[in-house]
PDB file of C-alpha atoms in Angstrom:
ATOM      1  CA  MET A   1      -0.195   0.069  -0.031  1.00 52.00           C
ATOM      2  CA  PRO A   2       1.305   3.745  -0.795  1.00 54.00           C
ATOM      3  CA  ASP A   3       0.112   5.088   2.676  1.00 54.00           C
ATOM      4  CA  GLU A   4       2.598   2.794   4.215  1.00 55.00           C
ATOM      5  CA  ILE A   5       5.509   4.101   2.252  1.00 54.00           C
ATOM      6  CA  LEU A   6       4.828   7.611   3.060  1.00 51.00           C
ATOM      7  CA  PRO A   7       6.611   9.766   6.071  1.00 52.00           C
ATOM      8  CA  SER A   8       4.764  10.595   9.267  1.00 51.00           C
ATOM      9  CA  GLU A   9       5.361  14.060   8.724  1.00 50.00           C
ATOM     10  CA  SER A  10       3.928  14.476   5.191  1.00 51.00           C
ATOM     11  CA  ARG A  11       0.719  12.173   6.030  1.00 50.00           C
ATOM     12  CA  ARG A  12      -0.302  14.349   9.245  1.00 52.00           C
ATOM     13  CA  GLN A  13      -2.690  16.764   8.120  1.00 53.00           C
ATOM     14  CA  SER A  14      -2.827  19.922  10.070  1.00 51.00           C
ATOM     15  CA  CYS A  15      -5.722  21.320  12.199  1.00 55.00           C
ATOM     16  CA  ASN A  16      -3.660  24.836  12.100  1.00 56.00           C
ATOM     17  CA  PRO A  17      -4.337  26.759   8.742  1.00 54.00           C
ATOM     18  CA  HIS A  18      -1.376  29.276   9.546  1.00 52.00           C
ATOM     19  CA  GLU A  19       0.846  26.107  10.299  1.00 55.00           C
ATOM     20  CA  SER A  20       1.092  25.471   6.556  1.00 53.00           C
ATOM     21  CA  HIS A  21       2.017  28.986   5.966  1.00 52.00           C
ATOM     22  CA  HIS A  22       4.642  29.105   8.742  1.00 52.00           C
ATOM     23  CA  ARG A  23       6.538  26.438   7.099  1.00 54.00           C
ATOM     24  CA  VAL A  24       6.814  27.748   3.699  1.00 55.00           C
ATOM     25  CA  SER A  25       7.227  31.404   4.836  1.00 60.00           C
ATOM     26  CA  GLY A  26       9.384  29.891   7.975  1.00 62.00           C
ATOM     27  CA  ARG A  27       8.024  33.114   9.870  1.00 68.00           C
ATOM     28  CA  ILE A  28       6.451  32.515  13.234  1.00 66.00           C
ATOM     29  CA  PRO A  29       3.244  34.549  13.898  1.00 61.00           C
ATOM     30  CA  PRO A  30       3.654  36.753  17.623  1.00 62.00           C
ATOM     31  CA  LEU A  31       2.658  34.677  20.616  1.00 59.00           C
ATOM     32  CA  GLY A  32      -0.788  37.033  21.366  1.00 57.00           C
ATOM     33  CA  GLU A  33      -1.857  37.789  17.672  1.00 60.00           C
ATOM     34  CA  GLU A  34      -5.211  35.523  17.837  1.00 62.00           C
ATOM     35  CA  ARG A  35      -5.857  36.624  21.425  1.00 64.00           C
ATOM     36  CA  ALA A  36      -5.749  40.751  20.012  1.00 75.00           C
ATOM     37  CA  GLN A  37      -7.755  39.652  17.080  1.00 80.00           C
ATOM     38  CA  ALA A  38     -10.332  38.318  19.386  1.00 80.00           C
ATOM     39  CA  THR A  39     -10.407  41.474  21.742  1.00 83.00           C
ATOM     40  CA  VAL A  40     -10.951  43.888  18.933  1.00 85.00           C
ATOM     41  CA  GLU A  41     -13.266  41.797  17.581  1.00 85.00           C
ATOM     42  CA  MET A  42     -15.246  42.152  21.029  1.00 86.00           C
ATOM     43  CA  ALA A  43     -14.182  46.160  20.954  1.00 86.00           C
ATOM     44  CA  VAL A  44     -16.615  46.426  17.784  1.00 87.00           C
ATOM     45  CA  VAL A  45     -19.460  43.749  18.903  1.00 90.00           C
ATOM     46  CA  ALA A  46     -19.964  44.789  22.248  1.00 89.00           C
ATOM     47  CA  PRO A  47     -21.593  48.294  21.443  1.00 86.00           C
ATOM     48  CA  VAL A  48     -23.699  46.633  18.884  1.00 87.00           C
ATOM     49  CA  LEU A  49     -25.063  44.176  21.764  1.00 90.00           C
ATOM     50  CA  ILE A  50     -25.716  46.698  25.019  1.00 88.00           C
ATOM     51  CA  VAL A  51     -28.045  48.728  21.960  1.00 82.00           C
ATOM     52  CA  LEU A  52     -29.730  46.027  21.107  1.00 89.00           C
ATOM     53  CA  ALA A  53     -29.826  44.948  24.411  1.00 90.00           C
ATOM     54  CA  LEU A  54     -31.192  48.365  25.153  1.00 87.00           C
ATOM     55  CA  ILE A  55     -33.702  48.066  22.329  1.00 86.00           C
ATOM     56  CA  ALA A  56     -34.928  44.597  23.465  1.00 92.00           C
ATOM     57  CA  TYR A  57     -35.398  45.760  27.025  1.00 92.00           C
ATOM     58  CA  ASN A  58     -37.424  49.042  26.019  1.00 90.00           C
ATOM     59  CA  LEU A  59     -39.427  47.062  23.722  1.00 92.00           C
ATOM     60  CA  MET A  60     -40.577  44.478  26.491  1.00 95.00           C
ATOM     61  CA  LEU A  61     -40.671  47.386  29.320  1.00 94.00           C
ATOM     62  CA  PHE A  62     -43.693  49.205  26.522  1.00 95.00           C
ATOM     63  CA  LEU A  63     -45.155  45.708  25.773  1.00 96.00           C
ATOM     64  CA  SER A  64     -45.594  45.177  29.564  1.00 96.00           C
ATOM     65  CA  ALA A  65     -47.449  48.385  29.982  1.00 96.00           C
ATOM     66  CA  SER A  66     -49.445  48.255  27.353  1.00 97.00           C
ATOM     67  CA  ALA A  67     -50.888  45.205  28.272  1.00 97.00           C
ATOM     68  CA  ARG A  68     -51.608  46.772  31.269  1.00 97.00           C
ATOM     69  CA  PHE A  69     -52.847  50.008  29.377  1.00 97.00           C
ATOM     70  CA  ASP A  70     -55.019  47.688  27.801  1.00 96.00           C
ATOM     71  CA  ARG A  71     -56.861  46.046  30.776  1.00 96.00           C
ATOM     72  CA  VAL A  72     -57.328  48.945  32.871  1.00 96.00           C
ATOM     73  CA  VAL A  73     -58.735  51.451  30.054  1.00 95.00           C
ATOM     74  CA  PRO A  74     -62.404  49.821  29.468  1.00 93.00           C
ATOM     75  CA  ASP A  75     -62.949  49.334  32.864  1.00 92.00           C
ATOM     76  CA  ILE A  76     -61.815  52.892  34.560  1.00 92.00           C
ATOM     77  CA  VAL A  77     -63.603  54.224  31.345  1.00 91.00           C
ATOM     78  CA  ILE A  78     -66.765  52.710  32.274  1.00 88.00           C
ATOM     79  CA  ALA A  79     -66.995  52.757  36.256  1.00 86.00           C
ATOM     80  CA  GLN A  80     -66.085  56.926  35.587  1.00 86.00           C
ATOM     81  CA  GLY A  81     -67.330  57.792  32.092  1.00 80.00           C
ATOM     82  CA  VAL A  82     -70.720  56.597  32.724  1.00 76.00           C
ATOM     83  CA  SER A  83     -71.670  58.202  35.967  1.00 69.00           C
ATOM     84  CA  PRO A  84     -69.035  60.988  36.619  1.00 62.00           C
ATOM     85  CA  GLN A  85     -68.534  62.641  39.807  1.00 58.00           C
ATOM     86  CA  THR A  86     -70.314  65.707  40.128  1.00 56.00           C
ATOM     87  CA  ALA A  87     -69.180  67.373  43.238  1.00 56.00           C
ATOM     88  CA  GLY A  88     -68.088  71.174  43.032  1.00 56.00           C
ATOM     89  CA  VAL A  89     -67.898  70.760  39.217  1.00 54.00           C
ATOM     90  CA  ASP A  90     -68.922  72.679  36.626  1.00 55.00           C
ATOM     91  CA  PRO A  91     -72.793  71.675  35.289  1.00 49.00           C
ATOM     92  CA  GLY A  92     -71.509  72.140  31.686  1.00 50.00           C
ATOM     93  CA  SER A  93     -68.717  69.777  32.052  1.00 53.00           C
ATOM     94  CA  VAL A  94     -70.985  67.110  33.988  1.00 53.00           C
ATOM     95  CA  LEU A  95     -70.611  64.754  31.283  1.00 61.00           C
ATOM     96  CA  ASP A  96     -66.859  65.140  29.918  1.00 74.00           C
ATOM     97  CA  ALA A  97     -65.490  62.424  32.429  1.00 84.00           C
ATOM     98  CA  SER A  98     -61.974  63.041  30.636  1.00 87.00           C
ATOM     99  CA  GLY A  99     -60.073  64.604  33.716  1.00 89.00           C
ATOM    100  CA  VAL A 100     -61.246  62.124  36.114  1.00 90.00           C
ATOM    101  CA  ILE A 101     -60.494  59.451  34.252  1.00 92.00           C
ATOM    102  CA  GLN A 102     -56.940  60.398  33.542  1.00 93.00           C
ATOM    103  CA  ALA A 103     -55.834  60.925  37.156  1.00 94.00           C
ATOM    104  CA  GLN A 104     -57.320  57.224  37.294  1.00 94.00           C
ATOM    105  CA  LEU A 105     -55.476  56.031  34.795  1.00 95.00           C
ATOM    106  CA  ALA A 106     -52.525  57.769  36.281  1.00 95.00           C
ATOM    107  CA  SER A 107     -52.700  56.214  39.318  1.00 95.00           C
ATOM    108  CA  ALA A 108     -53.453  52.838  37.801  1.00 94.00           C
ATOM    109  CA  MET A 109     -50.310  52.902  35.425  1.00 94.00           C
ATOM    110  CA  GLU A 110     -47.836  53.445  38.791  1.00 94.00           C
ATOM    111  CA  GLY A 111     -44.905  52.097  38.371  1.00 92.00           C
ATOM    112  CA  TYR A 112     -44.302  52.725  34.641  1.00 93.00           C
ATOM    113  CA  GLU A 113     -43.043  55.604  33.298  1.00 90.00           C
ATOM    114  CA  VAL A 114     -45.250  57.094  31.011  1.00 94.00           C
ATOM    115  CA  GLU A 115     -47.766  60.409  30.042  1.00 95.00           C
ATOM    116  CA  ILE A 116     -51.717  59.763  30.093  1.00 96.00           C
ATOM    117  CA  GLU A 117     -54.206  61.932  28.217  1.00 96.00           C
ATOM    118  CA  VAL A 118     -57.702  61.317  27.903  1.00 94.00           C
ATOM    119  CA  SER A 119     -60.099  63.423  25.415  1.00 93.00           C
ATOM    120  CA  SER A 120     -63.477  62.671  24.782  1.00 89.00           C
ATOM    121  CA  SER A 121     -65.715  63.322  21.826  1.00 88.00           C
ATOM    122  CA  SER A 122     -69.676  62.780  21.134  1.00 80.00           C
ATOM    123  CA  SER A 123     -71.465  61.266  18.785  1.00 71.00           C
ATOM    124  CA  GLU A 124     -74.411  63.863  18.619  1.00 61.00           C
ATOM    125  CA  ASN A 125     -74.881  66.824  16.104  1.00 55.00           C
ATOM    126  CA  ALA A 126     -75.162  70.424  17.178  1.00 50.00           C
ATOM    127  CA  SER A 127     -79.467  70.579  17.091  1.00 53.00           C
ATOM    128  CA  SER A 128     -81.920  72.770  18.941  1.00 52.00           C
ATOM    129  CA  SER A 129     -83.891  69.581  19.431  1.00 54.00           C
ATOM    130  CA  MET A 130     -85.244  68.243  22.997  1.00 55.00           C
ATOM    131  CA  LEU A 131     -82.989  65.437  21.818  1.00 53.00           C
ATOM    132  CA  SER A 132     -80.081  66.806  22.304  1.00 54.00           C
ATOM    133  CA  LEU A 133     -80.252  67.390  25.588  1.00 56.00           C
ATOM    134  CA  VAL A 134     -80.274  63.387  26.129  1.00 59.00           C
ATOM    135  CA  GLY A 135     -76.435  62.216  26.245  1.00 62.00           C
ATOM    136  CA  SER A 136     -75.626  60.553  23.862  1.00 74.00           C
ATOM    137  CA  LEU A 137     -72.480  58.097  22.738  1.00 82.00           C
ATOM    138  CA  ARG A 138     -69.630  59.183  24.531  1.00 86.00           C
ATOM    139  CA  THR A 139     -66.127  58.158  23.073  1.00 90.00           C
ATOM    140  CA  TYR A 140     -62.980  58.371  25.298  1.00 92.00           C
ATOM    141  CA  ARG A 141     -59.773  58.556  23.368  1.00 96.00           C
ATOM    142  CA  CYS A 142     -56.702  57.290  25.606  1.00 96.00           C
ATOM    143  CA  THR A 143     -53.079  57.947  25.493  1.00 97.00           C
ATOM    144  CA  MET A 144     -50.038  56.466  26.696  1.00 97.00           C
ATOM    145  CA  ARG A 145     -46.433  57.718  25.638  1.00 96.00           C
ATOM    146  CA  MET A 146     -43.585  56.620  26.955  1.00 94.00           C
ATOM    147  CA  ARG A 147     -40.029  57.841  26.987  1.00 89.00           C
ATOM    148  CA  PRO A 148     -37.436  54.884  26.317  1.00 86.00           C
ATOM    149  CA  TRP A 149     -34.659  54.362  28.563  1.00 80.00           C
ATOM    150  CA  PRO A 150     -32.150  56.573  29.013  1.00 75.00           C
ATOM    151  CA  SER A 151     -34.000  59.214  28.181  1.00 72.00           C
ATOM    152  CA  GLY A 152     -32.248  62.046  29.723  1.00 69.00           C
ATOM    153  CA  LEU A 153     -28.555  60.446  30.279  1.00 69.00           C
ATOM    154  CA  SER A 154     -26.095  63.083  29.250  1.00 70.00           C
ATOM    155  CA  ILE A 155     -22.056  61.766  30.014  1.00 70.00           C
ATOM    156  CA  ALA A 156     -19.464  64.187  29.285  1.00 70.00           C
ATOM    157  CA  GLY A 157     -22.136  67.177  27.060  1.00 72.00           C
ATOM    158  CA  VAL A 158     -23.488  64.214  25.204  1.00 72.00           C
ATOM    159  CA  GLU A 159     -26.877  63.555  25.238  1.00 73.00           C
ATOM    160  CA  LEU A 160     -27.429  59.818  25.006  1.00 70.00           C
ATOM    161  CA  GLY A 161     -31.200  58.502  24.372  1.00 70.00           C
ATOM    162  CA  ALA A 162     -33.734  57.714  21.931  1.00 70.00           C
ATOM    163  CA  PRO A 163     -34.813  60.635  20.372  1.00 71.00           C
ATOM    164  CA  ALA A 164     -38.457  58.953  19.575  1.00 82.00           C
ATOM    165  CA  VAL A 165     -41.700  58.528  22.232  1.00 89.00           C
ATOM    166  CA  LEU A 166     -43.440  55.432  22.464  1.00 91.00           C
ATOM    167  CA  VAL A 167     -47.223  55.561  22.054  1.00 95.00           C
ATOM    168  CA  HIS A 168     -50.421  53.369  22.847  1.00 96.00           C
ATOM    169  CA  GLU A 169     -53.830  54.318  22.193  1.00 96.00           C
ATOM    170  CA  ARG A 170     -57.363  52.954  23.357  1.00 96.00           C
ATOM    171  CA  ALA A 171     -60.600  54.441  22.662  1.00 94.00           C
ATOM    172  CA  VAL A 172     -63.485  53.322  24.085  1.00 92.00           C
ATOM    173  CA  THR A 173     -67.207  54.346  23.168  1.00 90.00           C
ATOM    174  CA  ILE A 174     -70.356  54.163  25.995  1.00 87.00           C
ATOM    175  CA  ASP A 175     -73.449  54.965  26.090  1.00 80.00           C
ATOM    176  CA  PRO A 176     -74.452  57.148  29.412  1.00 72.00           C
ATOM    177  CA  TRP A 177     -77.748  55.304  29.578  1.00 73.00           C
ATOM    178  CA  ARG A 178     -76.834  51.955  29.690  1.00 73.00           C
ATOM    179  CA  PRO A 179     -74.192  51.753  32.283  1.00 70.00           C
ATOM    180  CA  GLY A 180     -71.388  49.077  32.399  1.00 66.00           C
ATOM    181  CA  VAL A 181     -71.805  48.687  28.060  1.00 67.00           C
ATOM    182  CA  VAL A 182     -69.036  49.294  25.775  1.00 67.00           C
ATOM    183  CA  VAL A 183     -70.449  50.281  22.262  1.00 66.00           C
TER     184      VAL A 183
END
């Protein structure tokens, strides 16, 4: 067999791709060359990984806040929007419970750094008929705004953070004559 005739060195295959190059050129690489390359690669990849981790963290935090917001908005709108508190309130704004709903939502969303805004609109037409005195369907549009972390961080005079604001909106339409019913 021809395999038995070859010397042991020529039959051996190297696992190191640089070894054949060293035999040809006769040059031996510096001792830390391969480790230095890994350090440079890590220095390039580490900031990208940190940014990806911050994006994932902010996304999970926003999704968690959105889930809580979606659960509490209908309950608070039904509880406060159908029968608003009228003690010490201007009689013209009795049907608009936006301020009370906004305060209740802010209380329910404690633990998350979010801004809550509530606006309301009515589906009634501006007419002078007797039916315009009867309350019609009312839509409360609840908006949650969240600034990703870090938003106000400054290092050496350089502002760090995401310039965007994440927004989630939920609209709930209620009938003031049928308590507990979402239309």
